[in-house]
Amino acid sequence: MELLGLFHYWVFAILLMTGFYAVIAKLNLVKKLIGLTLFQAAVFLLYITMGKVDGGTAPIFPDGTAAGIFSNPLPQVLILTAIVVGISTTALGLGIVVRIKEEYGSIEEDRIQETDRR
Amino acid sequence: MDTVLDILSWFLLVAGGCSVLIGGIGAVRMPDLYTRMHAASVTDSLGSILVIVGVMLQAGLSLAAIKLGAILLFLLLTGPTASNALASAALLAGTRPFAELPEEPEDAR
Amino acid sequence: MTVLFGVFLLSLLVITAIAIVRTENLFVAVMLMGIASLLIAANFFILDAADVALTEAAVGAGISTVLFLSALALTSERERSPTSRKLLSFTVVVVAALVVIYATFDKPRFGDPEAPAQTHVAPWYLEKTPEYIDIPNVVTAVLGSYRAYDTLGEVFVVFTAGVGVLFLLGPGTGAAGQRTGPTDPGAGLRHHLIPRVVGRVLIPFILLFGLYVQFHGEYGPGGGFQAGALIAAAIVLYALLEGERQALRVLPERLLVGLMAGGALLYAGVGIAGMALGGNFLDYSVLAGNPVKGQQLGILLIEAGVGITVTGTLLGIFHAFAARER
Amino acid sequence: MYTIVTLATFVTMGLALVRAVLGPSVYDRVLAVNMFGTKTVLLLSVIAFLFGRPDFLDLALAYALINFIGVLAVLEFFRSRSLRRRAERGATR
């Protein structure tokens, strides 16, 4: 049970590195952005995991008073805004990729560099 | 009265769970796209009805029951529509059903 | 039991993530991202973060898939180049993962109420919210009042990202408009009768639900970010069904830019109004005679500002991508 | 009792994921995503009761309403792709 309590953090590590692998090893720019989104999701999960309290419930008072155990609201606030910011910045990244495709005719990193060298 | 409702809702929940599970197995085991779609969508709607009505009986007359009713309504509206849209897209793109008889004329569509 | 549910969902999430990275078909990767988003939302829900789960649902189920698919339509669906420096990257990633996993052994156990994160400011927020702000949803209270500076910053980041996309893909940039094919991809799914009928039934309900989430955010899960994404999703659905041009006729580009800027200005304006009435920037207590009422009014107004900006930005981004396609 | 339904839904989610990863055609994957969405709605509604917070059904309602958009987006993607391909073929001829 003690080790199972760390499972969430291990998944965070694996997810983080899976996303990172896509960013550094894949040459396709859209795939890199997908990797970045996974990376983001891993960080979101880490924050929310840290806010969980045993036996707690969501920090919305059922009867208007603070009686009972509640999970930590602070990481939830940070991640709530981060999700919407994340999709906006991903859209910005996709916009840049679309423009690169129009200018270079490709979204593969190696071909773009080849075009640049010429 | 409460016991009767409880037993009824448990029965519905278990039946719904089985139905959901069967749909999942069907979606993996069936031989081609259309049969898989059939397995998934039929038990999708049946499973949703059973599970959500089962939960509704537990909720009793409350706001939660109304919300569950809305969820069920929208699931029943969108689920079959999505299946229909997907099947027609697949058919137009040229995926032929597995069980099609060989003597059927090519242009029968 | 929560732990076991979490373990199961997270294992599925890891499988999905690995499949996303392995596949070479980008369309498949986007579909699997949809599954990953559902799994993440379910996980957030199990970890007691109802607000966050609702945000992930509103953003991940509709908008994110639509944006990635329009980007794929404009670029390509397949990865053409092979993976580069595979062994080196793999080694780096595995070593880094092992280091992070080694570091987790020093972390407090999952759900530990004595963990440092739980013992400093969080109890204060939970304890004082009924007294200072008197709304049941502490997440909204922290978002709208205690940490309103943060949220203002995030709203301006969303706004800036939207402006950036409009600069990159807006009218008059690059090769847009030169590709005039014989077909009309802007027509949407007009000829698909059944989806169209059902979709048209759904749109008002999504809008209604969006407004409910916006104004019920003080009492249940919800708020401006979620509502903005939901309302944007409803309009995107309209654009998919009736064609993107028809949607632009209903909500013209100018109006969307106005919404983007207007929401952020409303937010900042509430802060300045607080200063004008003798308080600090974004201190709502002075907005009404009773400080608690003032806080509630301030949160209502800034949540509206957030909702307006998010709706405008997401729709502006969607139209910028869709306009490239035709 | 909720636990049984939750477990059945979990297993079905796993099976849908198998279908999504295996494919083989893109339509199979769309089907799997759609199925996954419905299962998530059921899971969230049941878990809301299992945890004793039925006021959180909003989340399941949100998914029930907007899961549809994803499927329509895919449909529109296929449609515009086939139009584009036809136009390209016409141009090269």
XYZ file of C-alpha atoms in Angstrom:
646
model
C 0.000 0.000 0.000
C 2.910 2.293 0.804
C 4.318 1.880 -2.696
C 0.900 2.119 -4.336
C 0.712 5.596 -2.820
C 3.585 6.616 -5.076
C 2.066 5.109 -8.221
C 0.510 8.410 -9.283
C 3.916 10.060 -9.201
C 5.486 7.283 -11.250
C 2.803 7.653 -13.869
C 3.585 11.360 -13.866
C 7.255 10.585 -14.552
C 6.460 8.116 -17.352
C 3.902 10.412 -18.984
C 6.231 13.387 -18.750
C 9.030 11.484 -20.417
C 6.756 9.968 -23.083
C 5.782 13.489 -24.096
C 9.380 14.620 -23.935
C 10.457 11.731 -26.166
C 7.963 12.862 -28.814
C 9.335 16.391 -28.586
C 13.008 15.483 -29.004
C 12.927 12.365 -31.193
C 10.078 12.998 -33.645
C 10.778 15.268 -36.593
C 7.158 16.076 -37.419
C 6.196 19.426 -35.915
C 2.552 18.486 -35.209
C 3.778 15.380 -33.410
C 6.089 17.534 -31.340
C 3.105 19.660 -30.316
C 1.144 16.535 -29.398
C 4.105 15.472 -27.279
C 4.097 18.871 -25.617
C 0.384 18.475 -24.833
C 1.114 15.124 -23.152
C 3.918 16.759 -21.208
C 1.460 19.413 -20.044
C -1.113 16.803 -19.065
C 1.505 15.054 -16.911
C 2.190 18.288 -15.030
C -1.545 18.859 -14.536
C -1.890 15.391 -13.051
C 1.039 15.962 -10.693
C -0.518 19.130 -9.284
C -3.962 17.644 -8.836
C -2.472 14.510 -7.245
C -0.639 16.623 -4.689
C -3.869 18.388 -3.746
C -5.767 15.197 -2.878
C -6.423 14.561 0.816
C -7.427 11.119 2.119
C -11.137 10.890 2.804
C -11.645 14.366 1.436
C -14.102 15.585 -1.145
C -14.083 18.384 -3.691
C -13.701 21.832 -2.086
C -17.291 22.860 -2.743
C -19.173 23.038 0.545
C -22.366 20.968 0.298
C -24.167 23.031 2.982
C -22.242 26.288 2.913
C -19.992 25.609 5.901
C -16.418 24.357 6.060
C -17.298 21.267 8.114
C -15.603 18.089 6.915
C -12.441 17.170 5.033
C -11.818 18.880 1.718
C -9.061 18.510 -0.819
C -6.704 21.383 -1.471
C -8.323 24.010 -3.727
C -5.121 25.825 -4.637
C -3.593 23.384 -7.172
C -7.030 23.054 -8.745
C -7.184 26.795 -9.378
C -3.729 26.815 -10.940
C -4.504 23.893 -13.248
C -7.991 25.081 -14.160
C -6.561 28.235 -15.698
C -3.582 26.360 -17.105
C -5.806 24.029 -19.159
C -7.424 26.895 -21.059
C -4.098 28.680 -21.434
C -2.648 25.360 -22.644
C -5.159 24.991 -25.466
C -4.650 28.619 -26.534
C -0.888 28.266 -26.665
C -1.174 24.924 -28.465
C -3.369 26.677 -31.027
C -0.671 29.339 -31.405
C 1.865 26.563 -31.997
C -0.398 24.957 -34.585
C -0.767 28.353 -36.273
C 3.006 28.622 -36.560
C 3.165 25.068 -37.959
C 0.543 25.924 -40.602
C 2.525 28.994 -41.651
C 5.725 26.915 -41.817
C 3.945 24.423 -44.053
C 2.886 27.248 -46.360
C 6.358 28.769 -46.567
C 8.479 25.603 -46.675
C 6.060 23.046 -48.088
C 6.792 20.590 -45.292
C 6.385 20.160 -41.550
C 9.296 17.777 -41.098
C 12.196 19.300 -39.236
C 14.937 17.777 -41.406
C 13.422 19.013 -44.660
C 12.905 22.497 -43.276
C 16.563 22.624 -42.268
C 17.556 21.369 -45.699
C 15.566 24.163 -47.331
C 17.176 26.685 -45.016
C 20.696 25.507 -45.858
C 20.142 26.051 -49.551
C -41.309 0.241 -0.761
C -37.716 1.386 -0.462
C -36.475 -2.194 -0.502
C -38.402 -2.920 -3.699
C -36.917 0.155 -5.370
C -33.459 -0.775 -4.130
C -33.707 -4.309 -5.487
C -35.065 -3.032 -8.781
C -32.290 -0.478 -9.137
C -29.628 -3.049 -8.228
C -31.036 -5.375 -10.817
C -30.965 -2.613 -13.429
C -27.441 -1.604 -12.484
C -26.097 -5.144 -12.719
C -27.907 -5.715 -16.008
C -26.507 -2.421 -17.273
C -23.008 -3.377 -16.196
C -23.292 -6.704 -18.031
C -24.659 -5.008 -21.114
C -21.840 -2.463 -21.152
C -19.304 -5.246 -20.750
C -20.830 -7.341 -23.554
C -20.715 -4.312 -25.845
C -17.050 -3.849 -25.059
C -16.234 -7.479 -25.772
C -18.210 -7.294 -29.002
C -16.346 -4.212 -30.125
C -13.071 -6.072 -29.774
C -14.044 -9.532 -31.006
C -16.337 -8.869 -33.996
C -14.819 -9.401 -37.441
C -15.410 -6.103 -39.273
C -16.272 -2.455 -38.768
C -20.052 -2.708 -39.140
C -20.506 -5.656 -36.807
C -18.271 -3.954 -34.268
C -20.325 -0.802 -34.602
C -23.469 -2.843 -34.092
C -22.123 -4.461 -30.940
C -20.888 -1.174 -29.552
C -23.872 0.997 -30.324
C -26.705 -1.376 -29.423
C -25.341 -2.141 -25.988
C -24.241 1.481 -25.663
C -27.797 2.712 -25.738
C -29.199 -0.275 -23.799
C -26.407 -0.068 -21.231
C -26.916 3.665 -20.809
C -30.655 3.244 -20.284
C -30.205 0.465 -17.724
C -27.403 2.107 -15.760
C -28.869 5.596 -15.687
C -32.407 4.453 -14.838
C -30.854 2.306 -12.106
C -29.014 5.302 -10.680
C -32.156 7.433 -11.046
C -34.093 5.025 -8.822
C -31.392 5.474 -6.191
C -31.531 9.256 -6.512
C -35.265 9.478 -5.946
C -37.163 12.644 -6.749
C -34.416 15.276 -6.744
C -32.430 17.618 -8.930
C -29.970 14.792 -9.526
C -32.713 12.647 -11.072
C -33.620 15.449 -13.477
C -29.982 15.869 -14.463
C -29.699 12.115 -15.000
C -32.789 12.267 -17.187
C -31.181 15.017 -19.257
C -27.965 12.990 -19.550
C -29.933 9.949 -20.731
C -31.905 12.030 -23.230
C -28.791 13.543 -24.766
C -26.974 10.201 -24.824
C -29.909 8.613 -26.645
C -30.029 11.524 -29.099
C -26.350 11.707 -29.925
C -25.231 8.079 -29.692
C -27.269 6.636 -32.568
C -26.687 9.786 -34.634
C -22.952 9.428 -34.232
C -23.157 5.746 -35.225
C -25.255 6.618 -38.250
C -22.880 9.384 -39.339
C -19.865 7.149 -38.876
C -21.388 4.210 -40.747
C -22.446 6.363 -43.676
C -19.009 7.998 -43.819
C -17.354 4.570 -43.818
C -19.712 3.218 -46.477
C -19.196 6.241 -48.737
C -15.444 5.901 -48.327
C -15.711 2.352 -49.677
C -15.533 0.059 -46.652
C -17.625 -2.951 -47.658
C -19.542 -4.999 -45.077
C -17.930 -8.318 -44.224
C -21.152 -10.301 -44.691
C -21.934 -8.955 -48.146
C -23.036 -11.675 -50.550
C -20.728 -12.095 -53.532
C -23.555 -12.211 -56.126
C -24.884 -8.814 -55.123
C -24.355 -6.337 -57.970
C -21.431 -3.979 -57.491
C -23.456 -0.777 -57.787
C -26.082 -1.691 -55.175
C -25.471 0.955 -52.616
C -10.860 2.264 -3.530
C -10.035 5.715 -4.919
C -6.424 4.605 -5.200
C -7.348 1.472 -7.165
C -9.609 3.420 -9.544
C -6.786 5.862 -10.052
C -4.264 3.101 -10.692
C -6.503 1.556 -13.351
C -7.249 4.820 -15.146
C -3.611 5.903 -15.031
C -2.447 2.575 -16.462
C -4.837 3.079 -19.380
C -3.485 6.610 -19.725
C 0.110 5.372 -19.955
C -0.871 2.839 -22.651
C -2.656 5.586 -24.579
C 0.319 7.938 -24.300
C 2.728 5.307 -25.601
C 0.368 4.504 -28.481
C 0.141 8.218 -29.308
C 3.893 8.534 -29.566
C 4.347 5.281 -31.505
C 1.768 5.796 -34.244
C 2.916 7.464 -37.445
C -0.569 8.434 -38.541
C -1.263 11.848 -37.046
C -5.031 11.437 -37.402
C -4.846 8.360 -35.181
C -2.696 10.315 -32.727
C -5.392 13.006 -32.524
C -8.111 10.391 -31.929
C -6.025 8.841 -29.157
C -5.504 12.303 -27.684
C -9.288 12.465 -27.373
C -9.236 9.248 -25.330
C -6.356 10.569 -23.234
C -8.359 13.707 -22.492
C -11.352 11.650 -21.332
C -9.085 9.582 -19.091
C -7.450 12.664 -17.629
C -10.847 14.226 -16.909
C -12.060 11.046 -15.166
C -8.852 11.061 -13.139
C -9.303 14.669 -12.081
C -12.823 13.800 -10.990
C -11.609 10.895 -8.859
C -8.953 13.161 -7.331
C -11.707 15.550 -6.116
C -11.064 18.225 -8.717
C -14.566 18.639 -10.167
C -13.860 22.128 -11.525
C -10.711 21.023 -13.291
C -12.444 17.958 -14.711
C -15.205 20.157 -16.107
C -12.616 22.416 -17.736
C -10.846 19.442 -19.284
C -14.210 18.125 -20.514
C -15.216 21.445 -22.049
C -11.869 21.969 -23.765
C -10.745 18.422 -24.537
C -13.927 16.907 -25.929
C -14.696 19.483 -28.592
C -12.337 22.381 -29.183
C -9.037 20.546 -28.941
C -10.000 17.814 -31.446
C -11.438 20.402 -33.846
C -8.283 22.537 -33.745
C -5.899 19.618 -34.238
C -7.997 18.268 -37.122
C -8.071 21.633 -38.893
C -4.310 21.890 -38.491
C -3.952 18.381 -39.972
C -6.186 19.322 -42.898
C -3.830 22.227 -43.619
C -0.584 20.294 -43.245
C -0.361 16.535 -43.615
C -1.736 13.444 -41.993
C 1.363 11.324 -41.876
C 4.809 11.621 -40.440
C 7.158 11.338 -43.352
C 10.591 11.370 -41.743
C 11.776 8.494 -39.589
C 12.467 9.099 -35.919
C 15.845 10.734 -35.486
C 18.600 9.671 -33.055
C 16.237 7.079 -31.654
C 18.659 5.337 -29.317
C 20.143 8.538 -27.917
C 16.743 10.112 -27.263
C 15.435 6.917 -25.722
C 18.410 6.684 -23.384
C 18.058 10.314 -22.332
C 14.355 9.871 -21.673
C 14.772 6.639 -19.699
C 17.545 8.106 -17.558
C 15.500 11.226 -16.872
C 12.433 9.122 -16.012
C 14.491 7.054 -13.578
C 15.819 10.213 -11.935
C 12.294 11.592 -11.523
C 11.049 8.258 -10.171
C 13.977 8.155 -7.733
C 12.984 11.626 -6.576
C 9.388 10.514 -5.921
C 10.526 8.292 -3.041
C 11.010 11.463 -1.006
C 7.524 12.713 -1.780
C 4.745 12.480 0.796
C 2.442 9.503 0.359
C -0.592 9.976 -1.926
C -3.425 11.691 -0.036
C -1.338 12.396 3.052
C -3.157 15.114 5.041
C 0.143 16.071 6.716
C 1.925 16.819 3.441
C 3.477 20.307 3.244
C 1.152 21.273 0.398
C -1.839 20.717 2.678
C -0.635 22.490 5.806
C 0.171 26.085 4.815
C -2.262 28.315 2.927
C -4.919 25.787 1.922
C -6.557 25.435 5.389
C -6.739 29.219 5.605
C -8.603 29.410 2.271
C -11.024 26.688 3.347
C -11.604 28.238 6.757
C -11.961 31.881 5.779
C -13.979 31.594 2.566
C -17.386 31.319 4.304
C -16.487 34.346 6.387
C -14.971 36.672 3.761
C -16.744 35.691 0.555
C -19.522 33.325 1.604
C -19.789 31.215 -1.531
C -19.692 27.398 -1.374
C -17.160 26.862 -4.158
C -13.733 27.584 -2.689
C -12.074 27.051 -6.066
C -14.044 29.944 -7.533
C -13.290 32.058 -4.466
C -9.547 31.473 -4.783
C -9.630 31.934 -8.547
C -11.724 35.077 -8.534
C -10.711 36.854 -5.385
C -7.695 35.625 -3.413
C -5.590 34.981 -6.493
C -7.284 37.350 -8.928
C -3.921 38.743 -10.101
C -2.964 35.277 -11.320
C -6.214 34.855 -13.149
C -5.922 38.290 -14.733
C -2.512 37.283 -16.014
C -3.891 34.019 -17.418
C -6.726 35.854 -19.164
C -4.208 38.139 -20.818
C -2.133 35.116 -21.862
C -5.230 33.603 -23.504
C -5.934 36.950 -25.158
C -2.342 37.258 -26.398
C -2.358 33.722 -27.800
C -5.583 34.541 -29.670
C -4.090 37.739 -31.082
C -0.996 35.771 -32.079
C -3.052 33.214 -34.013
C -4.973 36.002 -35.753
C -1.676 37.633 -36.751
C -0.324 34.334 -38.091
C -3.395 33.076 -39.908
C -5.652 36.084 -40.218
C -6.801 37.525 -43.523
C -4.041 38.916 -45.700
C -1.221 36.728 -44.412
C 0.720 34.438 -46.722
C -0.964 32.353 -49.353
C -4.503 32.509 -47.978
C -7.261 32.996 -50.481
C -5.129 31.976 -53.456
C -6.299 28.407 -53.361
C -9.771 28.600 -54.856
C -10.863 25.105 -55.714
C -14.012 24.142 -57.559
C -15.434 22.832 -54.299
C -16.700 24.717 -51.313
C -15.235 23.258 -48.117
C -16.841 26.111 -46.184
C -20.297 24.612 -46.662
C -20.143 22.302 -43.650
C -22.279 19.223 -43.200
C -25.415 20.707 -44.766
C -26.113 17.564 -46.760
C -25.947 15.186 -43.822
C -29.550 15.411 -42.732
C -29.597 13.341 -39.539
C -26.530 14.846 -37.845
C -27.762 18.271 -38.862
C -31.204 17.842 -37.306
C -29.847 16.365 -34.078
C -27.045 18.904 -33.883
C -29.452 21.792 -34.270
C -31.477 20.403 -31.373
C -28.354 20.235 -29.216
C -26.990 23.743 -29.817
C -29.463 25.674 -27.612
C -29.001 23.159 -24.811
C -25.229 23.509 -24.929
C -25.600 27.304 -24.834
C -28.010 27.053 -21.914
C -25.693 24.682 -20.093
C -22.802 27.060 -20.763
C -24.715 29.939 -19.180
C -25.664 27.714 -16.239
C -22.013 26.805 -15.722
C -21.060 30.479 -15.974
C -23.498 31.786 -13.386
C -23.663 28.717 -11.143
C -19.884 28.725 -10.781
C -20.094 30.107 -7.246
C -22.244 27.200 -6.067
C -21.072 24.198 -8.057
C -18.287 23.249 -10.414
C -18.004 25.905 -13.080
C -16.949 29.422 -13.874
C -15.818 31.595 -16.720
C -13.167 29.307 -18.174
C -15.474 26.303 -18.457
C -18.433 28.341 -19.668
C -16.353 30.117 -22.284
C -15.134 26.814 -23.684
C -18.677 25.351 -23.669
C -20.238 28.324 -25.463
C -17.415 28.306 -27.981
C -18.077 24.577 -28.489
C -21.748 25.305 -29.235
C -20.823 27.863 -31.898
C -18.217 25.500 -33.338
C -20.945 22.865 -33.606
C -23.076 25.405 -35.483
C -20.174 26.153 -37.800
C -19.631 22.440 -38.471
C -23.297 21.919 -39.317
C -24.140 25.050 -41.268
C -20.787 25.890 -42.731
C -18.139 28.165 -41.359
C -19.272 31.172 -43.405
C -22.782 31.043 -42.012
C -21.298 31.011 -38.501
C -19.213 34.052 -39.392
C -22.339 35.783 -40.604
C -23.959 35.180 -37.212
C -20.896 36.147 -35.188
C -18.667 38.318 -37.375
C -14.909 38.504 -36.962
C -15.060 42.070 -35.610
C -17.445 41.037 -32.879
C -15.153 38.157 -31.883
C -12.149 40.465 -31.619
C -14.331 42.809 -29.601
C -15.280 39.973 -27.246
C -11.622 38.976 -26.851
C -10.556 42.444 -25.833
C -13.797 43.362 -24.060
C -13.681 40.497 -21.573
C -10.087 41.220 -20.571
C -10.918 44.919 -20.273
C -13.979 44.156 -18.135
C -11.764 42.155 -15.793
C -9.136 44.892 -15.559
C -11.913 47.489 -15.309
C -13.332 45.812 -12.210
C -9.868 46.080 -10.670
C -9.610 49.774 -11.547
C -13.132 50.437 -10.271
C -11.976 48.994 -6.960
C -9.067 51.465 -6.962
C -11.365 54.352 -7.829
C -13.576 53.503 -4.885
C -10.638 53.626 -2.519
C -9.518 49.994 -2.327
C -6.546 48.153 -3.827
C -6.403 46.872 -7.406
C -8.782 43.873 -7.679
C -10.024 44.344 -4.111
C -13.772 43.882 -4.479
C -14.775 44.613 -0.902
C -15.388 48.275 -1.737
C -17.687 47.561 -4.700
C -20.778 47.321 -2.502
C -21.748 48.592 0.919
C -21.210 45.188 2.507
C -17.681 43.757 1.894
C -19.018 40.207 1.444
C -21.593 41.383 -1.111
C -18.840 43.369 -2.823
C -16.695 40.245 -3.105
C -19.578 38.289 -4.608
C -20.330 41.064 -7.112
C -16.661 41.325 -8.054
C -16.349 37.574 -8.634
C -19.505 37.565 -10.760
C -18.148 40.397 -12.926
C -14.651 39.034 -13.406
C -15.999 35.548 -14.168
C -18.143 37.155 -16.860
C -15.042 38.858 -18.214
C -13.146 35.563 -18.257
C -16.040 33.816 -20.019
C -16.297 36.517 -22.694
C -12.569 36.506 -23.428
C -12.319 32.710 -23.568
C -15.331 32.434 -25.895
C -13.986 35.153 -28.190
C -10.467 33.760 -28.276
C -11.395 30.140 -28.925
C -13.848 31.115 -31.666
C -11.351 33.535 -33.197
C -8.754 30.762 -33.299
C -11.265 28.302 -34.798
C -12.255 30.724 -37.559
C -8.638 31.613 -38.297
C -7.915 27.922 -38.966
C -11.169 27.255 -40.820
C -10.726 30.289 -43.078
C -7.354 28.923 -44.225
C -9.024 25.804 -45.512
C -11.257 27.449 -48.040
C -23.445 -2.161 -6.208
C -22.107 0.996 -7.858
C -18.693 -0.654 -7.659
C -19.800 -3.492 -9.960
C -20.989 -1.043 -12.616
C -17.815 1.005 -12.195
C -15.641 -2.064 -12.681
C -17.643 -3.186 -15.736
C -17.230 0.290 -17.208
C -13.510 0.233 -16.484
C -13.072 -3.084 -18.272
C -15.103 -1.814 -21.223
C -12.963 1.315 -21.374
C -9.928 -0.935 -21.533
C -11.500 -2.951 -24.360
C -12.385 0.235 -26.261
C -8.787 1.345 -25.851
C -7.637 -1.988 -27.328
C -9.868 -1.302 -30.338
C -8.535 2.251 -30.652
C -4.927 1.115 -30.564
C -5.374 -1.881 -32.880
C -7.463 -0.091 -35.479
C -7.219 -1.275 -38.220
C -9.175 1.400 -40.111
C -9.577 5.006 -38.985
C -13.326 4.404 -38.601
C -12.642 1.753 -35.964
C -10.707 4.319 -34.019
C -13.471 6.907 -34.270
C -15.917 4.234 -33.107
C -13.649 3.443 -30.170
C -13.358 7.111 -29.188
C -17.133 7.518 -29.371
C -17.647 4.421 -27.247
C -15.058 5.639 -24.792
C -16.970 8.904 -24.502
C -20.268 7.179 -23.680
C -18.541 4.961 -21.131
C -16.989 8.031 -19.503
C -20.442 9.614 -19.149
C -21.726 6.451 -17.434
C -18.629 6.201 -15.262
C -18.878 9.809 -14.115
C -22.581 9.548 -13.299
C -22.073 6.364 -11.298
C -18.976 7.654 -9.488
C -20.784 10.871 -8.534
C -23.198 8.677 -6.555
C -20.484 6.326 -5.319
C -18.672 9.295 -3.758
C -21.937 10.689 -2.439
C -21.709 14.005 -4.291
C -24.600 13.832 -6.806
C -24.286 17.591 -7.420
C -21.296 16.786 -9.619
C -23.436 15.298 -12.373
C -22.759 18.496 -14.341
C -19.590 16.912 -15.599
C -21.359 13.901 -17.096
C -23.929 16.264 -18.582
C -21.167 18.302 -20.218
C -19.736 15.176 -21.824
C -23.166 13.942 -22.910
C -23.696 17.262 -24.684
C -20.372 17.874 -26.382
C -18.906 14.455 -27.138
C -20.930 14.682 -30.337
C -18.840 17.618 -31.602
C -15.758 15.436 -31.855
C -17.530 12.909 -34.108
C -18.912 15.687 -36.310
C -15.468 17.270 -36.558
C -14.084 13.949 -37.788
C -16.915 13.650 -40.310
C -16.248 17.159 -41.615
C -12.529 16.317 -41.788
C -13.222 13.252 -43.959
C -15.607 15.236 -46.149
C -13.227 18.117 -46.810
C -10.376 15.662 -47.355
C -12.255 13.748 -50.030
C -13.252 17.046 -51.677
C -9.634 18.166 -51.629
C -8.427 14.890 -53.114
C -11.029 15.069 -55.856
C -9.996 18.645 -56.629
C -6.333 17.630 -56.779
C -7.098 14.728 -59.071
C -9.122 17.067 -61.303
C -6.251 19.559 -61.414
C -3.610 17.015 -62.444
C -5.756 15.491 -65.140
